PDB file of C-alpha atoms in Angstrom:
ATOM      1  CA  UNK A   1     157.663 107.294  62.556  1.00 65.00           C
ATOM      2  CA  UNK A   2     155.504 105.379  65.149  1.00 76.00           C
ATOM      3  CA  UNK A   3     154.055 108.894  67.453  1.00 84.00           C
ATOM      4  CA  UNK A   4     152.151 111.783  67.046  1.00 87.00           C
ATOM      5  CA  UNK A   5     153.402 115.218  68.332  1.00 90.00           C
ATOM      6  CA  UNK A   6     152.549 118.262  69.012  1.00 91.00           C
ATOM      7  CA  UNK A   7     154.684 120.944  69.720  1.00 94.00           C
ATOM      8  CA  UNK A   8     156.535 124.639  69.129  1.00 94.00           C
ATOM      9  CA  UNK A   9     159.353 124.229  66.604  1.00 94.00           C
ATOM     10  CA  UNK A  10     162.377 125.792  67.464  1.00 92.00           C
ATOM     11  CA  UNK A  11     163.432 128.422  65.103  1.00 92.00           C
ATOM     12  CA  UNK A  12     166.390 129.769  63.862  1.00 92.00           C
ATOM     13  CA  UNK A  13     166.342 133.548  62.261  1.00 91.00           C
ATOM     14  CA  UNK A  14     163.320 135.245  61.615  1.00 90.00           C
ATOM     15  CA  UNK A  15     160.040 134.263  60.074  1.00 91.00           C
ATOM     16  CA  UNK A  16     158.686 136.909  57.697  1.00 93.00           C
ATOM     17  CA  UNK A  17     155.801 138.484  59.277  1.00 92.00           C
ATOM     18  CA  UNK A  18     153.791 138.138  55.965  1.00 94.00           C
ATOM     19  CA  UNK A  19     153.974 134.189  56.410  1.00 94.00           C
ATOM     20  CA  UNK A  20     151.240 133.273  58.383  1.00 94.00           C
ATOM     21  CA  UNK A  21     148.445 130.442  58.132  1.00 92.00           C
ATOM     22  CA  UNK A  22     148.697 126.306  57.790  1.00 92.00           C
ATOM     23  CA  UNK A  23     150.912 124.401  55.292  1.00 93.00           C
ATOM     24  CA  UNK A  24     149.617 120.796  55.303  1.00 93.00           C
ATOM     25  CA  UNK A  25     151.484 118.095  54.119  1.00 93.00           C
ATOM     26  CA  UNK A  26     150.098 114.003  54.117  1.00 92.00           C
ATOM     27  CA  UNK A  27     152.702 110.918  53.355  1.00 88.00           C
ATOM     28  CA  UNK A  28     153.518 107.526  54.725  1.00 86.00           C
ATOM     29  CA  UNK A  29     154.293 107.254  58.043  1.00 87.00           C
ATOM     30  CA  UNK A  30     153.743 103.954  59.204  1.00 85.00           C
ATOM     31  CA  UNK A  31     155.724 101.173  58.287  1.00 85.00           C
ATOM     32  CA  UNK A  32     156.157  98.731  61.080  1.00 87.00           C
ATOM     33  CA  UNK A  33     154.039  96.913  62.805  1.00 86.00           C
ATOM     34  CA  UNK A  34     154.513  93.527  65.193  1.00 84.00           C
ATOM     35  CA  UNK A  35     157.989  93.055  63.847  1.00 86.00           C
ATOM     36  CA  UNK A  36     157.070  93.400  60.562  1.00 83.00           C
ATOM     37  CA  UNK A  37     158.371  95.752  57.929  1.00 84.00           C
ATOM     38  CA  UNK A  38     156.427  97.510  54.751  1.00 84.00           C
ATOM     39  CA  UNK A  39     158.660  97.098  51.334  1.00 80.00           C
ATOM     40  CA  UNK A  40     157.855 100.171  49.690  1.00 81.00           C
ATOM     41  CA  UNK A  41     157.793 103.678  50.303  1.00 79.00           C
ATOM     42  CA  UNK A  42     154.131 103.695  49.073  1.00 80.00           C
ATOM     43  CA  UNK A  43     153.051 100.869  51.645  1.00 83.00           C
ATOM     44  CA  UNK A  44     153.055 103.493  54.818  1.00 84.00           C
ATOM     45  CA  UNK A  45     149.918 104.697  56.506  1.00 88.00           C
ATOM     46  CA  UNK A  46     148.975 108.762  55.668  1.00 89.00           C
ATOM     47  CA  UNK A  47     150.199 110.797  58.259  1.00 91.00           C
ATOM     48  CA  UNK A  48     149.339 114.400  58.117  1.00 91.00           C
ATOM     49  CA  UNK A  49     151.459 117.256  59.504  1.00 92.00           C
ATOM     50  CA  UNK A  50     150.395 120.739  60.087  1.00 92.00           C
ATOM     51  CA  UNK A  51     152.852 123.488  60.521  1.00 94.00           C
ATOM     52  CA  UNK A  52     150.929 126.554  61.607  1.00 93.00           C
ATOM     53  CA  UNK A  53     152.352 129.913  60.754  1.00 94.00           C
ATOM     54  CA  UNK A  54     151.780 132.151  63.632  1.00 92.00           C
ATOM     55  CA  UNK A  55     153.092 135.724  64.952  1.00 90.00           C
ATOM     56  CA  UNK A  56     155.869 133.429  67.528  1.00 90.00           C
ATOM     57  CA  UNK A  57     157.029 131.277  65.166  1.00 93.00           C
ATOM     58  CA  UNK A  58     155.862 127.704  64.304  1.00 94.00           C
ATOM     59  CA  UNK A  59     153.585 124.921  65.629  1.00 94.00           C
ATOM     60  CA  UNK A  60     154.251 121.466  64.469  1.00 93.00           C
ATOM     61  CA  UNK A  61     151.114 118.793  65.043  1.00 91.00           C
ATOM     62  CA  UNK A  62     151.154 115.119  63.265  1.00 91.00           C
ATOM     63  CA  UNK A  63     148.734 112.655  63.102  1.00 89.00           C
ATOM     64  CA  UNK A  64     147.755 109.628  61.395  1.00 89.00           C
ATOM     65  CA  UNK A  65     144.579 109.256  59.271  1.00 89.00           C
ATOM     66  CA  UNK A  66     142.659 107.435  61.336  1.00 89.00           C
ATOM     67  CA  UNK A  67     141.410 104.819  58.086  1.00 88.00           C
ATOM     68  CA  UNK A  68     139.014 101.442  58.758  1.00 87.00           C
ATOM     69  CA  UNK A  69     142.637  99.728  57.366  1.00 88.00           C
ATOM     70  CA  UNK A  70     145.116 101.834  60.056  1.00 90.00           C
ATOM     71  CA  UNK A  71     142.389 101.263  63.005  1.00 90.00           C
ATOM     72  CA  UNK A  72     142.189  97.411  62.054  1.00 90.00           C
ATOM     73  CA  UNK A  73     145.651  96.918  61.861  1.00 90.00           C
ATOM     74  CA  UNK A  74     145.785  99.286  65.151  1.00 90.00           C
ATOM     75  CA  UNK A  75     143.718  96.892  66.913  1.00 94.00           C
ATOM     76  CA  UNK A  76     145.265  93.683  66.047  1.00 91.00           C
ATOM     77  CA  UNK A  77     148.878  94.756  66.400  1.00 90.00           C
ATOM     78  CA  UNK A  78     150.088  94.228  63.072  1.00 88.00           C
ATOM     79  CA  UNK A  79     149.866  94.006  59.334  1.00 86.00           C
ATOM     80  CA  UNK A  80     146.134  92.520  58.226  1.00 85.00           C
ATOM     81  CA  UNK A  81     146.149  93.761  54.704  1.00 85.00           C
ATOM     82  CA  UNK A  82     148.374  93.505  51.443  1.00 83.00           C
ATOM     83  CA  UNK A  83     149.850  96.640  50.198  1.00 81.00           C
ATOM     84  CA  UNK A  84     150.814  97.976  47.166  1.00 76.00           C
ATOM     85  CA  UNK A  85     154.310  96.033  47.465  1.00 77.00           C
ATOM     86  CA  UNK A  86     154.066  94.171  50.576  1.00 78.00           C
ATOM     87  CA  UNK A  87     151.847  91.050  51.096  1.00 77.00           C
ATOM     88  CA  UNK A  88     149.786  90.340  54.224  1.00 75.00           C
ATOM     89  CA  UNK A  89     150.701  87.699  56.895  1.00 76.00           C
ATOM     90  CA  UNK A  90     149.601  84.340  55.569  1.00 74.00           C
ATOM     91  CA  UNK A  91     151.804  83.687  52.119  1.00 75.00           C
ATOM     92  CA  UNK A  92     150.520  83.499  48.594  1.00 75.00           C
ATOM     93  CA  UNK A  93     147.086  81.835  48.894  1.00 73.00           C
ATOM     94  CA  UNK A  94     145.562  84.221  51.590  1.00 69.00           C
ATOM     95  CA  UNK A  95     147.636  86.620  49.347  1.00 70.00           C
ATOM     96  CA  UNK A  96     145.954  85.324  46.071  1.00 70.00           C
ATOM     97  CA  UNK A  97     142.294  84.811  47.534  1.00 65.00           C
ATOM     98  CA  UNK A  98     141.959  87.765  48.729  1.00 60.00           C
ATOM     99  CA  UNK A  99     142.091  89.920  45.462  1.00 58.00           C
ATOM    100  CA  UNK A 100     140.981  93.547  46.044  1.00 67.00           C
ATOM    101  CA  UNK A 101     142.174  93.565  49.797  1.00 76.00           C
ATOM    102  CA  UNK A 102     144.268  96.440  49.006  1.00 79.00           C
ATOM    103  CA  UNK A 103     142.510  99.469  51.069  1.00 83.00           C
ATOM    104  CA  UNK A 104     142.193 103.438  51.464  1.00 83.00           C
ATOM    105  CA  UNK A 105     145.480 104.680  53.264  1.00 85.00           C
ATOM    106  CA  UNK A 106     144.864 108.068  52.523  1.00 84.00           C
ATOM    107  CA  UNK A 107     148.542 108.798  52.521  1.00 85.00           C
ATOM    108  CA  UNK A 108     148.977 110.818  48.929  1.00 88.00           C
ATOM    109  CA  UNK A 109     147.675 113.924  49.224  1.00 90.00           C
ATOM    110  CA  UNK A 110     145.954 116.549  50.999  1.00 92.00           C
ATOM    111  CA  UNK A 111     143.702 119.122  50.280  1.00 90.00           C
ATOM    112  CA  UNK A 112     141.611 122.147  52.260  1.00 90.00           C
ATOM    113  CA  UNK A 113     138.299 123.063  49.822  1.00 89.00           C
ATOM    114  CA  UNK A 114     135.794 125.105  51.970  1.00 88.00           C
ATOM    115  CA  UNK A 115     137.404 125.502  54.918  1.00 87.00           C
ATOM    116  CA  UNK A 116     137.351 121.059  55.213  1.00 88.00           C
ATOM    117  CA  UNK A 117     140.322 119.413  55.139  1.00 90.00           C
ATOM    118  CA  UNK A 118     140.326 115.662  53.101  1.00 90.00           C
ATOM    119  CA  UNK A 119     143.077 113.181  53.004  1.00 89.00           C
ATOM    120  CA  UNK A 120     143.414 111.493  49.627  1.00 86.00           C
ATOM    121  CA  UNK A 121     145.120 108.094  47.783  1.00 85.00           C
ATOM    122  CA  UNK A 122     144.472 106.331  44.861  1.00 81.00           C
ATOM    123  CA  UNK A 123     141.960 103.805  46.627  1.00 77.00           C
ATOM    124  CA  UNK A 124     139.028 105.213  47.706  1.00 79.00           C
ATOM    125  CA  UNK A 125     137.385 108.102  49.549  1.00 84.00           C
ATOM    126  CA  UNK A 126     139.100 111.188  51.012  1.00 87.00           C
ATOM    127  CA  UNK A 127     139.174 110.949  55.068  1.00 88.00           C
ATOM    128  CA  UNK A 128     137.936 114.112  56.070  1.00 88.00           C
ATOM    129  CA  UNK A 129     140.101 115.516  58.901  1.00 86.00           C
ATOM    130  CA  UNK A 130     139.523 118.702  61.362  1.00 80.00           C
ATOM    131  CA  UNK A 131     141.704 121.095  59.815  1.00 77.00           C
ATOM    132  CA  UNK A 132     141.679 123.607  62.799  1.00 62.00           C
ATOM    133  CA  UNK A 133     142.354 122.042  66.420  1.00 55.00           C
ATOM    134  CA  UNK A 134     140.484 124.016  68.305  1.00 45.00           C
ATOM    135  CA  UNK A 135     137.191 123.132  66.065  1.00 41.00           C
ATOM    136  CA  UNK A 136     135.715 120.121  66.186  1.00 36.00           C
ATOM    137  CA  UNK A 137     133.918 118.259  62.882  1.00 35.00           C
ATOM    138  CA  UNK A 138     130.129 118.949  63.440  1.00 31.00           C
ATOM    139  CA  UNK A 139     129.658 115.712  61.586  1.00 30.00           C
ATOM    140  CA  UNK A 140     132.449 113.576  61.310  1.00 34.00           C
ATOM    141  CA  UNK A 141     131.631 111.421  58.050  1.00 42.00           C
ATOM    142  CA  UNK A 142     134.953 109.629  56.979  1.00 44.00           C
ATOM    143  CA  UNK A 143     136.235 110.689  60.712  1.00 45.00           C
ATOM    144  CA  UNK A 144     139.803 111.733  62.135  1.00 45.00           C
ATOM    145  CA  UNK A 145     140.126 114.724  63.372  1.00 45.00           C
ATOM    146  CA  UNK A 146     143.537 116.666  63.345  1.00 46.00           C
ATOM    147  CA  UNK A 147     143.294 117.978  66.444  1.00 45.00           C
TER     148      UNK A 147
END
């Protein structure tokens, strides 16, 4: 998936008025860039998604963790770092000498603690994202707001 949306989900049947609140959910998302294609399932970029339980029915609202790797990559139009399965442009020596390249795409998990929302992998530092739309981070430290 290459967009972010934002929208009211259709719904079929009724939703139980006892379900109400957020269920957040963070994956890959991103896996081509400037003709190129990630291997692996665990190569994507973290998206989010937010589906928002409300007395209507459902809002649906994506968006990509904003990381120093997915802004980089952003910028230049396609793939500048190796993966966990897929190499960067440039073969095996700019492969090979750059050992450690691998970075943060907060694309595993995510988790609300004290009313802040964090995007997780195995690579670094949560990304701290704005779990309610409507309010924005008062200090963004690791910086992408959901909204």
């Amino acid at each position: 998936m290459r967009e972010e949306f934002s929208y009211e989900a259709g719904v079929e049947g009724k939703i139980p008025a006892e379900l109400r609140g957020t269920l957040y959910r963070n994956g890959p998302g991103l896996f081509d860039r400037g003709g190129l294609r990630k291997r692996s399932l665990l190569d994507g970029d973290g998206m989010v998604q937010a589906f928002r339980f409300h007395e209507r029915g459902v809002h649906y609202r994506n968006r990509f963790v904003r990381t120093a790797k997915f802004v980089a990559e952003e910028a230049s139009g396609s793939f500048v770092y190796p993966s966990w399965s897929t190499q960067a442009p440039g073969g095996f020596l700019a492969n090979f000498m750059g050992a450690g390249r691998i970075k943060n795409q907060a694309g595993v998990t995510v988790y609300l603690w004290k009313g802040r929302l964090y995007a997780f992998d195995e690579m670094g530092l949560p990304y701290e994202l704005d779990p309610l739309p409507s309010k924005p981070l008062a200090s963004p430290v690791w910086d992408y707001p959901l909204s």
